[in-house]
């Protein structure tokens, strides 16, 4: 893949240089994408000050991406900003580690031309402008890709908390709140999956930390975007004993309710599970992260290890979690343990599960996710499941080594 780092910031005034590294804000009244002649689209972003930025594009589907260091998009509405027929969807938000991102979905391959960042001498306000111009599909594909080092640039430090009287042999549970930043996940009215899962993951963390012998790390503790690959990398780097990713999807057909625990399999247990995994990964793809070559080594090598060695442990973990939920009066799905090829579960030598805590498309589940008492019951279910699983694994370990 050929890298496509199109541009970087050039400071043009002493005022801008003084402001470099500050927090820029978008002026929504002076920012717009609109169509011009010959299939071109003119994009203007008005910023309170100049900041470093980079432009690149990706294929399958065709997307144009802008990364900033760092921009507040408050007040910018996609329906007001996007007046172009060539841009079918727009997403933006915090990327992590001081970066923000905008992603434009394109109807046809387009590249940025006439890129400029004009910075005012009086106050340092800046205006980023460029023209998206249709190009040949082959040309677009050849130059598509992330800027050099962009993949790992956004990796934030995980939030690590220790149990009372922490010991070296304590269990480390990595909790992953799904989605975040420019990827809100499922949306139901004013509620975003990313926000609800962050609240839930914090409640689970507090419940786990009340148990001696369990330490907890969060992949994210704020509304930032972290790629699936980076979440898996965090678990590896921390030496996680258990990885749990929390989600709350929505369905457009039929009705689904209750907690479901997913473990990794390249063969989905049912069509709904397969579609769910594809949708989660596609959300990542549409957010600007290209998954086409991600996790190849993990998928091809460690999955075999998971099948032969770790799959029984993961199965037991899923079952104990389900028992823990039921013991704490948390309603589970009619088929509570399912399988799918979630990318976030591909740390195959770490026992990993993805828990759909409910379905935001079901009113009772949505109410539960907002309810403090229900979240505490859910958290106690996780605690009971992990403790029981861990105790049984300690008993089984000598037998498995024989």
Coordinates of C-alpha atoms in Angstrom, one line a residue:
X1 CA 0.0 0.0 0.0
X2 CA 1.4 3.4 -0.9
X3 CA 1.1 6.1 1.8
X4 CA -0.7 9.3 0.9
X5 CA 0.4 12.1 3.2
X6 CA -1.0 15.0 1.2
X7 CA -0.2 18.1 3.3
X8 CA 0.9 19.5 6.6
X9 CA 0.4 22.8 8.3
X10 CA 2.6 25.8 7.2
X11 CA 2.5 28.6 9.7
X12 CA 2.2 31.9 8.0
X13 CA 2.2 34.4 10.9
X14 CA 3.8 35.0 14.3
X15 CA 0.3 34.9 15.9
X16 CA -0.4 31.5 14.5
X17 CA 3.0 30.2 15.8
X18 CA 2.1 31.4 19.3
X19 CA -1.2 29.6 19.2
X20 CA 0.2 26.3 17.8
X21 CA -0.8 23.4 20.0
X22 CA -3.9 25.1 21.4
X23 CA -7.5 23.9 21.0
X24 CA -9.1 25.1 17.8
X25 CA -12.9 25.4 17.4
X26 CA -14.9 25.2 14.2
X27 CA -17.1 28.1 13.3
X28 CA -20.2 26.3 11.8
X29 CA -21.6 29.5 10.3
X30 CA -18.5 29.9 8.1
X31 CA -17.9 26.2 7.2
X32 CA -19.5 24.3 4.4
X33 CA -19.1 21.7 1.6
X34 CA -20.9 22.6 -1.6
X35 CA -20.8 21.4 -5.2
X36 CA -19.3 23.5 -8.0
X37 CA -18.9 22.9 -11.7
X38 CA -17.6 19.8 -13.4
X39 CA -18.4 17.5 -10.5
X40 CA -16.1 19.3 -8.1
X41 CA -16.9 19.9 -4.4
X42 CA -15.6 23.0 -2.6
X43 CA -14.9 22.5 1.2
X44 CA -14.2 25.3 3.6
X45 CA -13.6 24.9 7.4
X46 CA -13.3 28.0 9.5
X47 CA -11.2 27.5 12.6
X48 CA -10.5 29.7 15.6
X49 CA -6.8 29.1 15.0
X50 CA -4.4 27.2 12.8
X51 CA -3.5 23.7 13.8
X52 CA -1.5 20.8 12.3
X53 CA -3.5 18.7 9.9
X54 CA -3.2 15.9 7.4
X55 CA -5.4 14.8 4.4
X56 CA -5.6 11.3 2.9
X57 CA -8.1 9.1 1.3
X58 CA -9.2 5.4 1.5
X59 CA -11.0 2.9 -0.7
X60 CA -13.8 0.3 -0.3
X61 CA -15.8 2.5 0.3
X62 CA -14.4 5.7 -1.1
X63 CA -13.6 8.1 1.7
X64 CA -11.7 11.3 2.2
X65 CA -10.2 12.0 5.7
X66 CA -8.9 15.0 7.5
X67 CA -7.0 14.6 10.8
X68 CA -6.4 17.7 13.0
X69 CA -4.4 18.3 16.1
X70 CA -6.9 19.1 17.7
X71 CA -10.4 20.6 16.9
X72 CA -13.6 21.0 18.8
X73 CA -16.6 20.4 16.4
X74 CA -19.3 21.5 18.8
X75 CA -22.2 23.2 17.0
X76 CA -21.3 21.8 13.6
X77 CA -24.3 19.9 12.2
X78 CA -23.7 17.5 9.2
X79 CA -27.0 18.5 7.6
X80 CA -26.0 22.2 7.6
X81 CA -22.3 21.6 6.6
X82 CA -22.8 19.0 3.9
X83 CA -24.5 20.7 0.9
X84 CA -22.8 18.4 -1.6
X85 CA -24.4 15.6 -3.6
X86 CA -20.9 14.0 -3.9
X87 CA -20.6 13.6 -0.1
X88 CA -23.1 11.0 1.1
X89 CA -22.2 11.0 4.8
X90 CA -20.1 13.0 7.3
X91 CA -18.6 12.0 10.6
X92 CA -16.3 13.8 13.0
X93 CA -15.0 13.7 16.6
X94 CA -12.1 13.0 18.9
X95 CA -9.6 10.5 17.6
X96 CA -7.4 10.2 20.7
X97 CA -4.0 11.4 21.9
X98 CA -4.7 15.0 20.9
X99 CA -6.1 14.3 17.4
X100 CA -9.5 14.8 15.8
X101 CA -10.9 13.4 12.6
X102 CA -13.4 14.2 9.8
X103 CA -14.5 11.5 7.4
X104 CA -16.3 12.2 4.1
X105 CA -18.1 9.3 2.3
X106 CA -17.8 9.9 -1.4
X107 CA -20.0 8.8 -4.3
X108 CA -17.0 8.7 -6.7
X109 CA -13.2 8.7 -6.2
X110 CA -12.1 12.3 -5.5
X111 CA -8.8 13.9 -4.4
X112 CA -8.1 17.2 -2.8
X113 CA -6.7 20.0 -5.0
X114 CA -5.8 23.6 -4.3
X115 CA -5.4 23.0 -0.6
X116 CA -4.7 26.1 1.5
X117 CA -4.7 27.2 5.1
X118 CA -5.1 31.0 5.4
X119 CA -4.3 32.4 8.9
X120 CA -5.4 35.9 9.8
X121 CA -2.7 38.3 11.2
X122 CA -5.1 39.7 13.7
X123 CA -6.0 37.0 16.1
X124 CA -4.8 33.9 14.2
X125 CA -8.2 32.7 13.0
X126 CA -7.7 30.2 10.2
X127 CA -9.6 29.0 7.1
X128 CA -8.8 25.6 5.6
X129 CA -10.1 25.2 2.1
X130 CA -9.7 22.7 -0.7
X131 CA -11.5 21.3 -3.7
X132 CA -12.5 17.7 -4.0
X133 CA -12.0 16.8 -7.7
X134 CA -13.1 13.5 -9.4
X135 CA -10.2 11.3 -10.4
X136 CA -9.7 8.0 -12.2
X137 CA -10.5 5.0 -9.9
X138 CA -7.0 3.5 -10.5
X139 CA -5.3 6.7 -9.6
X140 CA -7.4 7.0 -6.5
X141 CA -6.6 3.4 -5.4
X142 CA -2.9 3.7 -6.0
X143 CA -2.5 6.7 -3.8
X144 CA -5.0 5.6 -1.1
X145 CA -3.8 4.8 2.4
X146 CA -3.0 6.2 5.8
X147 CA -0.2 8.7 6.4
X148 CA 3.0 7.3 7.7
X149 CA 2.6 6.4 11.4
X150 CA -1.0 7.5 11.5
X151 CA -2.2 4.0 12.5
X152 CA -0.5 4.2 15.9
X153 CA -0.5 7.9 16.5
X154 CA -3.9 7.9 18.1
X155 CA -3.2 5.2 20.7
X156 CA -4.0 6.8 24.1
X157 CA -2.7 5.5 27.5
X158 CA -5.2 3.0 29.0
X159 CA -6.7 3.9 32.4
X160 CA -5.3 1.3 34.8
X161 CA -6.6 0.9 38.4
X162 CA -5.4 -1.4 41.1
X163 CA -7.3 -3.4 43.7
X164 CA -6.6 -2.9 47.5
X165 CA -3.4 -4.7 48.5
X166 CA -2.6 -5.5 44.9
X167 CA -0.3 -8.4 44.2
X168 CA 1.8 -9.5 41.2
X169 CA -0.5 -12.5 40.6
X170 CA -3.7 -10.5 40.5
X171 CA -6.1 -10.9 37.6
X172 CA -6.0 -8.0 35.1
X173 CA -9.3 -7.4 33.4
X174 CA -9.3 -5.0 30.4
X175 CA -12.7 -3.5 29.9
X176 CA -13.4 -2.0 26.5
X177 CA -16.3 0.5 26.1
X178 CA -17.3 0.1 22.4
X179 CA -17.1 2.9 19.9
X180 CA -16.3 6.5 20.9
X181 CA -15.4 9.8 19.4
X182 CA -16.4 10.1 15.8
X183 CA -17.9 6.6 16.0
X184 CA -21.0 6.9 18.3
X185 CA -22.2 3.3 17.5
X186 CA -25.9 2.7 17.7
X187 CA -28.1 5.8 18.3
X188 CA -31.6 6.0 19.8
X189 CA -32.9 9.6 20.0
X190 CA -30.4 11.6 22.1
X191 CA -28.7 8.4 23.4
X192 CA -25.4 7.1 21.9
X193 CA -24.1 3.6 22.4
X194 CA -20.6 5.0 23.0
X195 CA -21.8 7.2 25.9
X196 CA -23.9 4.6 27.5
X197 CA -21.1 2.0 27.3
X198 CA -18.6 4.3 28.9
X199 CA -21.0 4.8 31.9
X200 CA -21.5 1.0 32.1
X201 CA -17.8 0.2 31.9
X202 CA -17.1 2.6 34.7
X203 CA -19.7 0.9 36.9
X204 CA -18.2 -2.5 36.1
X205 CA -14.7 -1.2 36.9
X206 CA -15.8 0.0 40.3
X207 CA -17.5 -3.3 41.2
X208 CA -14.4 -5.3 40.1
X209 CA -12.0 -3.1 42.1
X210 CA -14.0 -3.8 45.3
X211 CA -12.7 -7.3 45.0
X212 CA -9.1 -8.0 46.2
X213 CA -7.1 -9.7 43.5
X214 CA -8.6 -8.0 40.5
X215 CA -7.0 -5.0 38.7
X216 CA -8.8 -3.2 35.9
X217 CA -7.8 -1.3 32.8
X218 CA -10.1 0.7 30.5
X219 CA -9.2 1.0 26.8
X220 CA -10.9 4.4 26.9
X221 CA -12.1 6.6 29.8
X222 CA -13.4 9.5 27.7
X223 CA -15.3 10.0 24.4
X224 CA -12.4 9.3 22.0
X225 CA -12.1 7.0 19.0
X226 CA -9.8 4.0 19.3
X227 CA -9.5 1.5 16.5
X228 CA -10.3 -2.1 17.0
X229 CA -6.7 -3.1 16.3
X230 CA -5.5 -0.6 19.0
X231 CA -7.9 -2.0 21.6
X232 CA -6.5 -5.5 21.0
X233 CA -2.9 -4.0 21.2
X234 CA -3.7 -2.5 24.6
X235 CA -4.7 -5.8 26.0
X236 CA -1.5 -7.4 24.7
X237 CA 0.7 -4.6 26.0
X238 CA -0.9 -4.7 29.4
X239 CA -0.7 -8.4 29.7
X240 CA -4.4 -8.8 30.2
X241 CA -5.8 -12.0 31.7
X242 CA -9.4 -11.2 30.5
X243 CA -10.7 -8.9 27.8
X244 CA -14.3 -7.8 27.9
X245 CA -15.8 -5.5 25.2
X246 CA -19.2 -3.9 26.0
X247 CA -21.7 -2.9 23.4
X248 CA -25.4 -2.2 23.0
X249 CA -26.5 -2.6 19.4
X250 CA -29.8 -1.7 17.7
X251 CA -31.8 -3.9 15.3
X252 CA -33.9 -2.6 12.4
X253 CA -35.8 -5.8 11.8
X254 CA -37.7 -7.7 14.5
X255 CA -37.2 -7.3 18.2
X256 CA -34.1 -8.3 20.3
X257 CA -33.7 -8.0 24.0
X258 CA -31.5 -9.0 26.9
X259 CA -27.8 -9.6 27.4
X260 CA -25.8 -11.7 24.9
X261 CA -22.2 -12.9 25.4
X262 CA -20.2 -13.4 22.2
X263 CA -17.0 -15.4 21.8
X264 CA -14.8 -15.6 18.7
X265 CA -15.5 -17.9 15.8
X266 CA -14.9 -17.6 12.1
X267 CA -18.2 -19.4 11.7
X268 CA -21.0 -17.3 13.1
X269 CA -23.6 -19.2 15.2
X270 CA -26.4 -17.6 13.3
X271 CA -27.1 -15.0 10.6
X272 CA -27.9 -12.2 13.1
X273 CA -24.5 -12.7 14.8
X274 CA -22.7 -12.6 11.4
X275 CA -24.5 -9.4 10.5
X276 CA -23.7 -7.8 13.8
X277 CA -20.0 -8.6 13.5
X278 CA -19.9 -7.2 10.0
X279 CA -21.7 -4.1 11.1
X280 CA -19.3 -3.4 14.0
X281 CA -16.3 -3.8 11.7
X282 CA -17.9 -1.7 9.0
X283 CA -18.5 1.1 11.5
X284 CA -14.8 1.0 12.0
X285 CA -14.1 1.0 8.3
X286 CA -16.5 3.9 7.7
X287 CA -14.8 5.9 10.5
X288 CA -11.7 6.0 8.4
X289 CA -9.7 3.0 9.6
X290 CA -8.9 0.5 6.9
X291 CA -9.4 -3.0 8.2
X292 CA -8.7 -4.8 5.0
X293 CA -5.2 -5.9 6.1
X294 CA -5.6 -5.5 9.9
X295 CA -5.1 -8.4 12.2
X296 CA -3.8 -10.7 9.5
X297 CA -1.1 -12.2 11.7
X298 CA -3.5 -12.6 14.6
X299 CA -6.2 -14.0 12.5
X300 CA -4.0 -16.5 10.7
X301 CA -1.8 -17.7 13.5
X302 CA -3.4 -17.1 16.9
X303 CA -6.9 -18.2 15.9
X304 CA -5.5 -21.7 15.6
X305 CA -4.1 -21.5 19.1
X306 CA -7.5 -20.3 20.3
X307 CA -9.2 -23.2 18.7
X308 CA -6.9 -25.8 20.3
X309 CA -6.1 -24.3 23.6
X310 CA -8.1 -21.2 24.6
X311 CA -11.5 -21.9 23.1
X312 CA -12.6 -24.1 26.0
X313 CA -11.5 -21.4 28.5
X314 CA -13.4 -18.7 26.6
X315 CA -16.5 -20.9 26.5
X316 CA -16.3 -21.4 30.2
X317 CA -15.9 -17.6 30.7
X318 CA -18.9 -16.9 28.6
X319 CA -21.0 -19.4 30.5
X320 CA -20.0 -18.2 33.9
X321 CA -20.8 -14.6 32.9
X322 CA -24.2 -15.6 31.8
X323 CA -24.8 -17.5 35.1
X324 CA -23.6 -14.4 36.9
X325 CA -26.1 -12.2 35.1
X326 CA -29.0 -14.5 35.8
X327 CA -28.0 -14.8 39.5
X328 CA -28.2 -11.0 39.7
X329 CA -31.6 -10.7 38.0
X330 CA -30.2 -9.4 34.8
X331 CA -32.3 -10.6 31.8
X332 CA -30.4 -12.5 29.2
X333 CA -31.2 -13.1 25.6
X334 CA -33.1 -16.3 24.7
X335 CA -29.8 -17.5 23.1
X336 CA -27.4 -15.9 25.5
X337 CA -24.1 -17.4 24.2
X338 CA -23.3 -16.8 20.5
X339 CA -20.3 -16.8 18.2
X340 CA -19.1 -14.3 15.6
X341 CA -15.9 -13.1 14.0
X342 CA -15.6 -9.8 15.9
X343 CA -12.2 -8.2 15.1
X344 CA -12.0 -6.9 18.7
X345 CA -11.9 -10.5 20.0
X346 CA -8.9 -11.6 17.9
X347 CA -6.4 -11.4 20.8
X348 CA -6.8 -15.1 20.7
X349 CA -4.4 -16.0 23.5
X350 CA -6.3 -13.7 25.9
X351 CA -9.7 -15.0 27.0
X352 CA -11.9 -12.4 25.3
X353 CA -15.7 -11.9 25.0
X354 CA -17.9 -9.2 23.6
X355 CA -21.1 -8.5 25.7
X356 CA -24.1 -7.0 24.1
X357 CA -25.5 -5.4 27.3
X358 CA -28.9 -4.9 25.5
X359 CA -30.4 -3.5 22.4
X360 CA -31.0 0.2 22.2
X361 CA -33.8 -0.5 19.7
X362 CA -35.8 -2.1 22.6
X363 CA -37.3 0.4 25.0
X364 CA -36.9 -1.7 28.1
X365 CA -33.2 -2.4 27.3
X366 CA -32.6 1.3 26.6
X367 CA -34.2 2.2 30.0
X368 CA -32.0 -0.4 31.7
X369 CA -28.8 1.0 30.3
X370 CA -29.8 4.4 31.7
X371 CA -30.7 3.0 35.1
X372 CA -28.0 3.1 37.8
X373 CA -29.5 0.2 39.8
X374 CA -29.7 -2.0 36.7
X375 CA -26.1 -1.2 35.8
X376 CA -25.0 -2.2 39.3
X377 CA -26.7 -5.5 38.9
X378 CA -25.0 -6.0 35.5
X379 CA -21.7 -5.1 37.1
X380 CA -22.2 -7.6 39.9
X381 CA -23.0 -10.2 37.3
X382 CA -19.6 -9.6 35.6
X383 CA -17.9 -9.8 39.0
X384 CA -19.5 -13.1 39.9
X385 CA -18.8 -14.5 36.5
X386 CA -15.1 -13.6 36.5
X387 CA -14.5 -14.8 40.1
X388 CA -16.3 -18.1 39.5
X389 CA -14.5 -18.6 36.2
X390 CA -11.1 -17.8 37.7
X391 CA -11.6 -20.1 40.7
X392 CA -12.6 -23.0 38.4
X393 CA -9.6 -22.3 36.1
X394 CA -7.2 -22.5 39.0
X395 CA -8.7 -25.9 39.9
X396 CA -8.5 -27.1 36.2
X397 CA -5.0 -25.7 35.5
X398 CA -3.1 -28.6 37.1
X399 CA -5.2 -31.2 35.3
X400 CA -4.8 -29.4 32.0
X401 CA -1.0 -29.5 32.4
X402 CA -0.9 -33.2 32.9

